[in-house]
GROMACS .gro file of C-alpha atoms in nm:
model
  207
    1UNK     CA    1   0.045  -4.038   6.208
    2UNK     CA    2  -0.104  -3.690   6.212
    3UNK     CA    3  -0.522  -3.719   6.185
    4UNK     CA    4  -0.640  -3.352   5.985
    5UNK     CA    5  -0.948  -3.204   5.940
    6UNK     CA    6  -1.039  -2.931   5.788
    7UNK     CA    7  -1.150  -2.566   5.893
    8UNK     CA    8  -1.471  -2.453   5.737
    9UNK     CA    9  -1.392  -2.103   5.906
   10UNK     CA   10  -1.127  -2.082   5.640
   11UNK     CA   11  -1.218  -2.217   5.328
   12UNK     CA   12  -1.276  -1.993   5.030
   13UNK     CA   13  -1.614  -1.943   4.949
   14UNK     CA   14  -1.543  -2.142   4.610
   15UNK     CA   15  -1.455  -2.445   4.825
   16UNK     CA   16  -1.728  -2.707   4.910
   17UNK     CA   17  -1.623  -2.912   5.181
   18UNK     CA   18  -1.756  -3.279   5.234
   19UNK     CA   19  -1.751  -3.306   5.663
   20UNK     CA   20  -1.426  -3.269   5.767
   21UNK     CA   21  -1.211  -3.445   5.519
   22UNK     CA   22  -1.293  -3.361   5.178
   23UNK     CA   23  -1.296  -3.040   4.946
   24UNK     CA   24  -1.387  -2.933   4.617
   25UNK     CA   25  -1.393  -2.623   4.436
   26UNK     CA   26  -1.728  -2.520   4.314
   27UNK     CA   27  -1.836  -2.229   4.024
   28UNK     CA   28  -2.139  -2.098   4.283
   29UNK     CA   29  -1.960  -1.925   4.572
   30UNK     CA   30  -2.084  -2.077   4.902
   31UNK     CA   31  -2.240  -1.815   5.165
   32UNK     CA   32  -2.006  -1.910   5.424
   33UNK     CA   33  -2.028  -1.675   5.760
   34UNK     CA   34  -1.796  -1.400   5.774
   35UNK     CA   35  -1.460  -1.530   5.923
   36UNK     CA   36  -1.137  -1.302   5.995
   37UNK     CA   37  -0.945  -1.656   5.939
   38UNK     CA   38  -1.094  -1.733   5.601
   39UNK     CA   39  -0.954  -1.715   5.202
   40UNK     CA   40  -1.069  -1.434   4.990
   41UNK     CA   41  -0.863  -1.399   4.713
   42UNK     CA   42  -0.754  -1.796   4.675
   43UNK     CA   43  -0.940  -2.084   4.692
   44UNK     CA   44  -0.771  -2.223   5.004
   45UNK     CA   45  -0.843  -2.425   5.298
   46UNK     CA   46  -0.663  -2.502   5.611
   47UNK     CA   47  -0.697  -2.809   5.840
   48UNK     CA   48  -0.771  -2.733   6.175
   49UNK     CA   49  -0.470  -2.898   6.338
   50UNK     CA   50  -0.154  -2.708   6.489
   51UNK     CA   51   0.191  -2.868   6.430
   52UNK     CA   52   0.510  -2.668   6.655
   53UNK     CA   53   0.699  -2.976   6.744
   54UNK     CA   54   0.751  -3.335   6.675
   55UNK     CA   55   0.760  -3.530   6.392
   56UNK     CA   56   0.373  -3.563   6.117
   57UNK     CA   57   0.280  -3.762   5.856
   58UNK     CA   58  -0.042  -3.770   5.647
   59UNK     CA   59  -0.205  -3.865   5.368
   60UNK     CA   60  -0.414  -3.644   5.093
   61UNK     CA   61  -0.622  -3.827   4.803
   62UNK     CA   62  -0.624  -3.635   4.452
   63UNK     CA   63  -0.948  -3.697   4.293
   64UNK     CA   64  -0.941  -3.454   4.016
   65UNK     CA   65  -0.795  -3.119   3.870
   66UNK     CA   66  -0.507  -2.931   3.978
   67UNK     CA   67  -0.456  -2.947   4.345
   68UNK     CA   68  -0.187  -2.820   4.567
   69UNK     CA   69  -0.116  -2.985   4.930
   70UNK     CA   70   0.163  -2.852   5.210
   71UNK     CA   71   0.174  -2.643   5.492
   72UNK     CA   72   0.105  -2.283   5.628
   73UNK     CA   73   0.217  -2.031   5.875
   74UNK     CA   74  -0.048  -1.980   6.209
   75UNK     CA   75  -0.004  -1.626   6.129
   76UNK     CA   76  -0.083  -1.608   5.761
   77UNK     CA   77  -0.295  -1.328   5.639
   78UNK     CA   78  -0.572  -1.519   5.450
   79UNK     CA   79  -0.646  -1.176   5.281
   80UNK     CA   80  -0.340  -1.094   5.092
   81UNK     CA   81  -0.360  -1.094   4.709
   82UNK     CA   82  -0.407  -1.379   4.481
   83UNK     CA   83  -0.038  -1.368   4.376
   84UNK     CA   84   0.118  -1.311   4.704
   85UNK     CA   85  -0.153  -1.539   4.904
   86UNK     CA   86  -0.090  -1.878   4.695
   87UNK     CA   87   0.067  -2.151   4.868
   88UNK     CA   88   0.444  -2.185   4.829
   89UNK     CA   89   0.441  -1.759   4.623
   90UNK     CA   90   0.555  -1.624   4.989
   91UNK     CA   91   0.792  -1.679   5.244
   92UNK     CA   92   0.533  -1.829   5.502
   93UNK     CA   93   0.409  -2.162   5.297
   94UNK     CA   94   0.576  -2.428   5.105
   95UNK     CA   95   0.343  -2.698   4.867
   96UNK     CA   96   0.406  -2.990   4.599
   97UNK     CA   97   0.140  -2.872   4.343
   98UNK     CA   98  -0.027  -3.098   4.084
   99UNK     CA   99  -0.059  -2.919   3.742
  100UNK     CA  100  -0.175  -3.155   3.555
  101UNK     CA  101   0.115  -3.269   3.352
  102UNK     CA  102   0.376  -3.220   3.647
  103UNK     CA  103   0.402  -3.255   4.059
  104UNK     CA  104   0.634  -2.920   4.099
  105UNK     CA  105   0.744  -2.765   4.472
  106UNK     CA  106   0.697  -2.428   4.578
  107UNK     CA  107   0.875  -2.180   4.836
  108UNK     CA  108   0.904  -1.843   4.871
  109UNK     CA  109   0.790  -1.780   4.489
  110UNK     CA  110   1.052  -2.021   4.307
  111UNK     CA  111   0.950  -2.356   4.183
  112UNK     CA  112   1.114  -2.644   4.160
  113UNK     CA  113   1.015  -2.941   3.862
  114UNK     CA  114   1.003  -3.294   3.960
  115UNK     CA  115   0.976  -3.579   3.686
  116UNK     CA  116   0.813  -3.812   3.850
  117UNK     CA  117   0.436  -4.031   3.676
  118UNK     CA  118   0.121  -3.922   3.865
  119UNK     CA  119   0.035  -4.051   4.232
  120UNK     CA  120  -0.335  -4.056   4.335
  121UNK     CA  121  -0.200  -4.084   4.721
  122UNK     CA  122   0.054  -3.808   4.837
  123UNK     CA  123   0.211  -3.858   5.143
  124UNK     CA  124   0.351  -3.570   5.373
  125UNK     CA  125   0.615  -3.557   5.635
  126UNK     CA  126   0.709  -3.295   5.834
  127UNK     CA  127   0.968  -3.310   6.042
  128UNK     CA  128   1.048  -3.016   6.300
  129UNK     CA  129   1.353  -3.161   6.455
  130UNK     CA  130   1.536  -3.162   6.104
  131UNK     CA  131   1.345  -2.856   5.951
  132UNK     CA  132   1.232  -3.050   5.683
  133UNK     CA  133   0.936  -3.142   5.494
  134UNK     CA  134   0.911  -3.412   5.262
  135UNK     CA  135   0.650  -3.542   4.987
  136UNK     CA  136   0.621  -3.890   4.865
  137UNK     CA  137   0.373  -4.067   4.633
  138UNK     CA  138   0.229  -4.360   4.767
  139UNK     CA  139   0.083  -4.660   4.605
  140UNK     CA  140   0.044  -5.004   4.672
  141UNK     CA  141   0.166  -4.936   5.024
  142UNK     CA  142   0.546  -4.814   4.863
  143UNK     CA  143   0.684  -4.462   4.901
  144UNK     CA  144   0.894  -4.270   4.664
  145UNK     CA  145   1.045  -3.948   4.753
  146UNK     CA  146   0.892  -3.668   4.514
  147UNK     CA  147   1.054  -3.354   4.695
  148UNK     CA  148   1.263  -3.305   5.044
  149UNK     CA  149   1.247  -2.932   5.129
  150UNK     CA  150   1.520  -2.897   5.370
  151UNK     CA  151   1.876  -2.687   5.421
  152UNK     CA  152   2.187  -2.791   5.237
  153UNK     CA  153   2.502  -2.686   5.295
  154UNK     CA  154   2.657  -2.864   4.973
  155UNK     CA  155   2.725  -2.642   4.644
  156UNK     CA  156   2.419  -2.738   4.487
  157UNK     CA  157   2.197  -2.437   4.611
  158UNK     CA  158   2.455  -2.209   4.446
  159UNK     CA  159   2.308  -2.311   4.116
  160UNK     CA  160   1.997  -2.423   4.197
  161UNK     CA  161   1.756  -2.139   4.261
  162UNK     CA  162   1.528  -2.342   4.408
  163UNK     CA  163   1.749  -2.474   4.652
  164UNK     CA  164   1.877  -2.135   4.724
  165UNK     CA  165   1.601  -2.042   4.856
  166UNK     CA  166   1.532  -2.275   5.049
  167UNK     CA  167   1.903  -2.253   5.258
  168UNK     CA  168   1.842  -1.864   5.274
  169UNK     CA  169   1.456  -1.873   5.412
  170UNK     CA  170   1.305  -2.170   5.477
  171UNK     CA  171   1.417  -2.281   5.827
  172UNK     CA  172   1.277  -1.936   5.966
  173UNK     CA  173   0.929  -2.157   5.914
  174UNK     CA  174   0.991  -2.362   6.186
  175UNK     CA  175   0.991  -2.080   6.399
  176UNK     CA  176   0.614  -2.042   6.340
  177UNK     CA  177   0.303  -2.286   6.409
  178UNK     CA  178   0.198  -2.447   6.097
  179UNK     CA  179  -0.110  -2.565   5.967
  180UNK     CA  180  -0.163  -2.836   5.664
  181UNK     CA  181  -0.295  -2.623   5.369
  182UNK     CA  182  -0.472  -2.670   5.060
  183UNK     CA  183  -0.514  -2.501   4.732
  184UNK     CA  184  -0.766  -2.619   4.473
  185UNK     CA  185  -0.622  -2.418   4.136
  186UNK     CA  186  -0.902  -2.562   3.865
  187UNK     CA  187  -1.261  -2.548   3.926
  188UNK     CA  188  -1.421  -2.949   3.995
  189UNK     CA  189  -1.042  -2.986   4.176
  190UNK     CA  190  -1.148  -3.232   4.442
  191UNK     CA  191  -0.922  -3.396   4.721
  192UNK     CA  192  -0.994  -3.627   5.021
  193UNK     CA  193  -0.778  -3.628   5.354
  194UNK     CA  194  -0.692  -4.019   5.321
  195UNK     CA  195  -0.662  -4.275   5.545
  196UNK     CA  196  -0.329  -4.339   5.637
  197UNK     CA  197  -0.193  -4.652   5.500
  198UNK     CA  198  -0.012  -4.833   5.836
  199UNK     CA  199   0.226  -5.008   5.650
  200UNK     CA  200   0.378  -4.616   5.522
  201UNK     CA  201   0.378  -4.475   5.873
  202UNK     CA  202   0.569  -4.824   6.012
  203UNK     CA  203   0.858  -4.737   5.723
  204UNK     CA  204   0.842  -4.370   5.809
  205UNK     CA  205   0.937  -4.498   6.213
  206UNK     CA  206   1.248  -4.700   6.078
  207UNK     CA  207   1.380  -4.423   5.935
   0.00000   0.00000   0.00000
């Protein structure tokens, strides 16, 4: 169980944060204090919390709007352009994205669609020891597996763009420090670092 909270030195000066575990994004920029570590061009945040090693899980609440939740290289440059600077649209973040009609996952610019109903709770794993990361919705205590992000060696990712990706670049991620991230794509998009539910973290230790 991994406890985040977020980085006002980062957030984009259309994100309102609520303390340390909620955000918003807001139509009045906010006159945050200059920051070399904050968003410019995307309304981002970052939680404050290093991951290099070990195994993390936590919880994010989706409250409204289109929201996108995953993780983020240390070394990120928070200035880089609105295209290039979106979580999971480069080579140093990954994200399951809510778009309002779909949950679809994001690496290195390529997408990948996942038909699955909407989850209020997401649930995020991140496993360093297997490279992977994985996103599950939660409800009522029961996890189902919306996306692994991980290296296969079967003849899938020859077909699968996605996938291809993800077996050509995405274990070169573990090399770096991450940090959770957070992208709120439609204004009044609000989300809320949950409270981890026990009985998900005990399931997550049998595996």
């Amino acid at each position: 169980a991994f406890i985040i909270d977020l980085d006002s030195d980062t957030a984009d000066k259309f994100i309102q944060l609520f303390g340390t575990k909620g955000a918003k994004r807001v139509l009045c920029p906010i006159p945050y204090p200059e920051s070399p570590t904050r968003f410019i061009n995307c309304e981002q945040v970052l939680g404050v919390n290093l991951m290099n090693r070990g195994n993390y899980y936590w919880e994010v609440e989706l409250i409204d709007g289109w929201v996108s939740i995953g993780v983020i290289a240390e070394d990120f440059d928070p200035r880089e352009s609105y295209n290039r600077g979106r979580l999971g649209r480069n080579e140093k973040s990954c994200c399951l994205q809510w778009n309002g009609q779909n949950y679809v996952a994001w690496f290195g610019g390529f997408e990948s669609v996942i038909q699955q109903p909407f989850f209020h709770t997401i649930g995020v794993f991140l496993e360093y020891s297997e490279k992977a990361l994985t996103f599950y919705g939660v409800k009522d205590s029961k996890m189902t597996c919306l996306q692994q992000l991980k290296v296969s060696h079967f003849a899938k990712g020859q077909f699968d763009p996605f996938q291809n990706k993800i077996n050509h670049q995405f274990a070169s991620l573990f090399l770096c420090k991450l940090k959770p991230a957070f992208f709120l794509e439609s204004v009044d998009a609000h989300l809320q670092i949950g409270p981890l539910k026990k009985d998900c973290v005990s399931v997550l230790k049998r595996r």
